[in-house]
Amino acid sequence: MKHKIIILLFSLILWSGTAAAQEESTRLTYGDFLRDTIVEGGLHVWEFEAQAGDVVFINLQSDEFDPLLEVFFEGNLIYSDDDSGYMSDAYLETEPLEEGVYQIFVKSAFASDGGEYYLTLAGMQPIIGGDEIILNTPTVAILSEQNLDTWTLTLEATTSIYAAVRSPAQDLLLRVFDQNGELVAEDDDSGGDLNPLLESLELSAGEYQVVVEPAISVDASGASYVIEFLTTANGQTIIPNTLARGVLVSVGDSAVWELTIEENQEISILARSEFFDTILTIIDPNGVVIATDDDSGTGFRSAYLELKIVDAGTYQIVVSSFGENVGLYELRVLDETES
């Protein structure tokens, strides 16, 4: 593999633990996924250190208040977001950063609110000119001086693909070519905000060339973007205190995650999506359905379960859709066992 990814955004991200007191430790590192509670009208300040060129992703979630996310550098506000995430969650993708220490301000959009929140920090050095596409792994890139990047996608079996490119500043075009150089699919603006998106792309086994270039005749070299090829991959592993992202590509799809649980362990599981009404089903090691939920989470599209597992073993978490809508979803598993 030609490049080293510092962190895989929204693939399995290990939980750093609950910060009981804000002043004890404010420094975060890429890959941290933490849970904390803020009082009404309160402010939490977290810090992280970036290397020159790092692109950083910050996700601030809460089911109890409308979170507001701000990023400061050298005392200046450089990024702010309120509702770019799921429902009222805050979400940021930065441009390449300068080297230094940055502050993340966590607070409520309304001074009278507070409560529990989840904060995820991820970052990576951008790839220039294209490279190998790793399925289910978002990758940050910089458009090369040639004004065109070529990526390689290798599939060992027929696969349904959800392919997306996001750029904050440029209108980019996404094209997929087979091993004979024939155009298989292309898109310009289906992802919204001038971003290309290919949904339910059925590709057979083989090697493909994926080309990213400006949609119009302009020099966009140096522009940053995120490229992501997701699959409905069953059998992926998730562990307690992690956050993961997946996709249902086609109507009728379901995603099966494997979770190994200890005896008498208490867990909570949340599945939510902006695109479809999630259903959670839990299956024990003997293949018996032990729990299911549709709408117990915040918002009518979120499924939520709290369970105490008596018998240790590997359980299956099945994420599916109620209805005919599909798309991206988030899956969160937390260990709620009292220490």
Coordinates of C-alpha atoms in Angstrom, one line a residue:
M1 CA 0.0 0.0 0.0
K2 CA 1.5 3.3 -1.1
H3 CA 0.2 5.4 1.8
K4 CA -0.2 5.2 5.5
I5 CA -3.6 6.3 6.8
I6 CA -3.3 8.0 10.2
I7 CA -6.9 7.2 11.2
L8 CA -9.8 5.7 9.4
L9 CA -12.7 8.0 9.9
F10 CA -15.9 6.3 11.1
S11 CA -14.5 2.9 10.7
L12 CA -14.1 1.3 14.1
I13 CA -12.9 4.2 16.4
L14 CA -11.9 3.2 19.9
W15 CA -13.6 5.0 22.8
S16 CA -11.2 7.0 25.0
G17 CA -13.5 6.8 28.0
T18 CA -15.6 9.3 29.8
A19 CA -13.9 12.4 31.0
A20 CA -15.2 12.8 34.5
A21 CA -13.7 16.3 35.0
Q22 CA -13.1 18.6 32.1
E23 CA -9.9 20.1 33.7
E24 CA -8.2 16.7 34.2
S25 CA -7.3 16.1 30.5
T26 CA -8.2 18.3 27.6
R27 CA -5.8 16.9 25.0
L28 CA -7.2 14.6 22.4
T29 CA -5.4 12.5 19.7
Y30 CA -6.7 11.3 16.4
G31 CA -9.0 8.3 16.9
D32 CA -10.5 9.4 20.2
F33 CA -14.2 8.8 20.7
L34 CA -15.4 10.1 24.1
R35 CA -18.5 10.6 26.0
D36 CA -19.0 13.5 28.5
T37 CA -21.7 15.6 30.0
I38 CA -22.0 19.4 29.9
V39 CA -24.1 21.5 32.3
E40 CA -26.7 23.9 31.1
G41 CA -25.0 26.9 29.5
G42 CA -21.6 25.2 30.0
L43 CA -18.5 25.0 27.9
H44 CA -16.0 22.2 27.4
V45 CA -12.7 22.9 25.7
W46 CA -10.6 20.1 24.1
E47 CA -7.3 20.4 22.4
F48 CA -5.5 18.5 19.7
E49 CA -2.2 18.9 17.9
A50 CA -2.1 18.9 14.1
Q51 CA 0.8 18.4 11.7
A52 CA 1.1 20.7 8.7
G53 CA -1.3 19.5 6.0
D54 CA -3.5 17.4 8.3
V55 CA -7.2 17.3 7.4
V56 CA -9.3 16.8 10.5
F57 CA -12.9 15.5 11.0
I58 CA -14.9 16.3 14.1
N59 CA -18.3 14.9 14.9
L60 CA -20.3 16.2 17.9
Q61 CA -23.4 14.2 18.7
S62 CA -26.1 14.6 21.4
D63 CA -29.6 13.2 21.9
E64 CA -30.2 15.7 24.8
F65 CA -29.3 19.1 23.4
D66 CA -28.5 20.9 20.1
P67 CA -24.6 20.8 20.0
L68 CA -22.5 23.7 18.7
L69 CA -19.0 23.0 17.6
E70 CA -16.2 25.6 17.3
V71 CA -12.5 25.3 16.4
F72 CA -9.9 27.9 17.4
F73 CA -6.3 28.4 16.3
E74 CA -4.0 30.9 18.0
G75 CA -7.0 32.5 19.6
N76 CA -9.0 32.9 16.3
L77 CA -12.2 31.2 15.4
I78 CA -11.5 29.3 12.2
Y79 CA -14.5 26.8 12.0
S80 CA -18.0 26.7 13.4
D81 CA -20.9 24.3 12.9
D82 CA -24.3 23.7 14.4
D83 CA -26.4 21.3 12.3
S84 CA -24.2 19.7 9.5
G85 CA -24.3 16.3 11.1
Y86 CA -27.2 13.9 11.7
M87 CA -30.4 15.9 12.5
S88 CA -29.1 18.6 14.9
D89 CA -25.6 17.2 15.4
A90 CA -22.5 19.2 14.5
Y91 CA -19.9 18.0 12.0
L92 CA -16.8 19.6 10.5
E93 CA -14.3 18.6 7.8
T94 CA -11.3 21.0 7.7
E95 CA -9.1 22.2 4.9
P96 CA -5.4 21.2 5.4
L97 CA -4.3 22.7 8.7
E98 CA -1.1 24.5 9.8
E99 CA 1.1 22.8 12.3
G100 CA 0.1 23.6 15.9
V101 CA -2.4 23.2 18.7
Y102 CA -6.1 23.7 18.1
Q103 CA -9.0 24.1 20.5
I104 CA -12.4 22.4 20.2
F105 CA -15.2 24.3 21.9
V106 CA -18.2 22.1 22.8
K107 CA -21.4 23.8 23.9
S108 CA -25.1 24.0 23.3
A109 CA -26.6 26.2 20.6
F110 CA -29.1 27.3 23.3
A111 CA -27.7 28.6 26.6
S112 CA -30.5 26.9 28.6
D113 CA -29.6 23.4 27.4
G114 CA -27.1 20.8 28.4
G115 CA -26.6 17.0 28.7
E116 CA -24.6 14.1 27.5
Y117 CA -22.6 14.3 24.3
Y118 CA -20.3 12.2 22.1
L119 CA -17.2 13.7 20.5
T120 CA -15.2 12.0 17.7
L121 CA -11.8 13.3 16.4
A122 CA -10.1 11.9 13.3
G123 CA -7.4 13.2 11.0
M124 CA -5.1 12.2 8.2
Q125 CA -2.5 13.5 5.7
P126 CA -4.0 13.9 2.3
I127 CA -3.0 11.7 -0.7
I128 CA -1.9 13.6 -3.8
G129 CA -2.6 12.2 -7.3
G130 CA -4.6 9.1 -6.4
D131 CA -3.7 5.7 -4.9
E132 CA -5.4 2.4 -4.0
I133 CA -9.0 2.7 -2.8
I134 CA -9.6 0.8 0.4
L135 CA -13.2 -0.2 0.8
N136 CA -15.2 1.3 3.7
T137 CA -12.4 3.8 4.4
P138 CA -12.8 7.5 3.7
T139 CA -9.6 9.0 2.4
V140 CA -8.6 12.7 2.1
A141 CA -6.9 13.7 -1.2
I142 CA -5.5 16.8 -2.9
L143 CA -6.1 17.1 -6.6
S144 CA -2.7 16.8 -8.4
E145 CA -1.0 19.4 -10.6
Q146 CA -2.3 17.3 -13.6
N147 CA -5.8 18.4 -12.6
L148 CA -6.8 14.8 -12.6
D149 CA -6.4 11.9 -10.1
T150 CA -6.5 8.2 -10.9
W151 CA -7.3 5.7 -8.2
T152 CA -7.3 1.9 -8.4
L153 CA -10.1 -0.2 -7.1
T154 CA -9.7 -4.0 -6.9
L155 CA -12.6 -6.3 -6.2
E156 CA -12.4 -10.0 -5.5
A157 CA -16.1 -10.7 -6.0
T158 CA -19.2 -8.9 -7.4
T159 CA -19.9 -6.1 -5.1
S160 CA -22.6 -3.4 -4.6
I161 CA -20.8 0.0 -4.2
Y162 CA -21.8 3.3 -2.8
A163 CA -19.2 5.8 -4.1
A164 CA -18.9 9.4 -3.0
V165 CA -16.6 12.3 -3.4
R166 CA -16.9 15.5 -1.3
S167 CA -15.2 18.7 -1.9
P168 CA -15.8 22.0 0.0
A169 CA -14.7 24.2 -2.8
Q170 CA -14.8 22.5 -6.2
D171 CA -17.3 20.9 -8.5
L172 CA -15.7 17.5 -9.2
L173 CA -16.6 14.7 -11.6
L174 CA -16.3 11.0 -10.6
R175 CA -15.8 8.4 -13.3
V176 CA -15.3 4.6 -13.0
F177 CA -13.6 2.6 -15.8
D178 CA -13.2 -1.2 -16.1
Q179 CA -10.0 -3.0 -16.9
N180 CA -10.7 -2.6 -20.7
G181 CA -10.9 1.2 -20.3
E182 CA -14.7 1.2 -20.8
L183 CA -16.6 3.8 -18.9
V184 CA -18.8 2.0 -16.3
A185 CA -20.4 4.9 -14.5
E186 CA -20.0 8.6 -13.9
D187 CA -21.6 11.3 -11.9
D188 CA -21.3 15.0 -11.2
D189 CA -23.8 16.5 -8.7
S190 CA -26.0 13.7 -7.4
G191 CA -24.6 14.0 -3.9
G192 CA -25.8 17.5 -3.4
D193 CA -23.7 20.7 -3.0
L194 CA -22.0 19.9 -6.4
N195 CA -20.7 16.6 -5.1
P196 CA -20.7 13.4 -7.2
L197 CA -22.4 10.2 -5.8
L198 CA -22.9 6.8 -7.3
E199 CA -25.4 4.7 -5.5
S200 CA -26.2 1.0 -6.0
L201 CA -23.2 0.6 -8.4
E202 CA -22.9 -3.1 -9.1
L203 CA -19.4 -4.1 -10.1
S204 CA -18.1 -7.6 -10.9
A205 CA -14.7 -8.9 -9.8
G206 CA -11.7 -7.2 -11.3
E207 CA -9.6 -4.0 -11.3
Y208 CA -11.1 -0.6 -12.0
Q209 CA -9.7 2.9 -12.5
V210 CA -11.5 5.6 -10.7
V211 CA -10.9 9.1 -12.0
V212 CA -11.6 12.4 -10.1
E213 CA -11.3 15.6 -12.1
P214 CA -13.0 19.0 -12.3
A215 CA -16.6 18.9 -13.8
I216 CA -15.8 22.1 -15.8
S217 CA -12.7 23.3 -17.5
V218 CA -10.9 25.0 -14.6
D219 CA -7.6 24.5 -12.9
A220 CA -8.7 22.9 -9.6
S221 CA -5.2 21.5 -8.7
G222 CA -4.6 21.7 -5.0
A223 CA -8.2 21.4 -4.1
S224 CA -9.0 19.0 -1.3
Y225 CA -11.6 16.3 -1.4
V226 CA -12.7 13.1 0.4
I227 CA -13.2 9.9 -1.6
E228 CA -15.2 7.0 -0.1
F229 CA -16.3 3.6 -1.5
L230 CA -18.6 1.8 0.8
T231 CA -20.1 -1.7 0.6
T232 CA -22.8 -3.6 2.5
A233 CA -20.1 -5.8 4.0
N234 CA -21.5 -8.5 6.4
G235 CA -19.4 -10.1 9.1
Q236 CA -17.6 -6.9 10.1
T237 CA -16.6 -6.8 13.7
I238 CA -17.5 -4.1 16.2
I239 CA -16.5 -4.0 19.8
P240 CA -18.1 -2.2 22.8
N241 CA -17.3 1.5 23.0
T242 CA -16.9 2.1 19.3
L243 CA -18.6 4.1 16.6
A244 CA -18.8 2.7 13.0
R245 CA -20.4 3.8 9.8
G246 CA -21.9 1.6 7.1
V247 CA -24.2 1.7 4.1
L248 CA -27.2 -0.1 2.8
V249 CA -26.8 0.1 -1.0
S250 CA -29.9 -1.6 -2.3
V251 CA -33.5 -2.1 -1.2
G252 CA -33.8 -5.2 0.9
D253 CA -30.2 -5.0 2.1
S254 CA -29.2 -5.7 5.7
A255 CA -25.8 -5.3 7.3
V256 CA -24.6 -7.9 9.8
W257 CA -22.0 -6.9 12.4
E258 CA -20.4 -9.3 14.9
L259 CA -20.1 -8.3 18.5
T260 CA -18.3 -10.4 21.2
I261 CA -19.8 -9.9 24.6
E262 CA -18.7 -11.1 28.1
E263 CA -20.9 -12.8 30.6
N264 CA -23.4 -10.4 32.3
Q265 CA -22.3 -7.5 30.2
E266 CA -24.7 -4.6 29.8
I267 CA -24.6 -2.7 26.5
S268 CA -26.5 -0.1 24.6
I269 CA -26.8 -0.1 20.8
L270 CA -27.8 2.8 18.6
A271 CA -28.4 2.8 14.9
R272 CA -29.4 6.0 13.1
S273 CA -29.5 7.3 9.6
E274 CA -30.4 10.5 7.7
F275 CA -31.6 8.4 4.8
F276 CA -33.8 5.6 6.1
D277 CA -35.7 4.4 9.1
T278 CA -33.3 2.0 10.9
I279 CA -34.2 -1.4 12.4
L280 CA -32.0 -3.2 14.9
T281 CA -32.1 -6.9 15.4
I282 CA -29.8 -8.8 17.9
I283 CA -29.2 -12.5 17.3
D284 CA -27.5 -14.7 19.9
P285 CA -24.7 -17.3 19.2
N286 CA -27.5 -20.0 18.7
G287 CA -29.2 -18.0 15.9
V288 CA -32.1 -16.9 18.1
V289 CA -33.4 -13.3 17.9
I290 CA -33.3 -11.9 21.4
A291 CA -34.2 -8.3 20.7
T292 CA -35.4 -5.9 18.0
D293 CA -36.2 -2.2 17.8
D294 CA -37.4 0.3 15.3
D295 CA -38.0 3.8 16.7
S296 CA -36.8 3.9 20.4
G297 CA -33.9 6.3 19.6
T298 CA -34.1 10.1 19.2
G299 CA -36.1 10.9 16.1
F300 CA -38.3 8.5 14.2
R301 CA -35.4 7.0 12.2
S302 CA -33.3 5.9 15.1
A303 CA -33.3 2.4 16.7
Y304 CA -32.0 1.9 20.2
L305 CA -31.6 -1.1 22.5
E306 CA -30.3 -1.6 26.1
L307 CA -29.4 -5.2 26.9
K308 CA -27.9 -7.3 29.7
I309 CA -26.2 -10.3 28.1
V310 CA -26.2 -13.2 30.4
D311 CA -24.2 -15.7 28.3
A312 CA -20.8 -14.7 26.8
G313 CA -20.3 -15.3 23.1
T314 CA -20.4 -13.7 19.6
Y315 CA -23.7 -12.0 18.8
Q316 CA -24.9 -10.5 15.6
I317 CA -26.2 -7.0 15.2
V318 CA -28.3 -6.7 12.1
V319 CA -29.0 -3.2 10.7
S320 CA -31.9 -3.0 8.2
S321 CA -34.3 -0.5 6.8
F322 CA -38.1 -0.1 7.4
G323 CA -39.4 0.7 4.0
E324 CA -37.6 1.1 0.6
N325 CA -35.1 3.9 1.5
V326 CA -31.4 3.0 1.9
G327 CA -28.1 4.9 2.4
L328 CA -25.5 5.7 5.0
Y329 CA -26.0 4.9 8.7
E330 CA -24.1 5.1 12.0
L331 CA -23.8 2.3 14.5
R332 CA -22.8 2.9 18.1
V333 CA -22.1 0.3 20.8
L334 CA -21.3 1.3 24.4
D335 CA -20.5 -0.8 27.4
E336 CA -22.9 0.2 30.2
T337 CA -21.7 -2.4 32.8
E338 CA -21.2 -0.8 36.2
S339 CA -17.7 -1.1 37.4

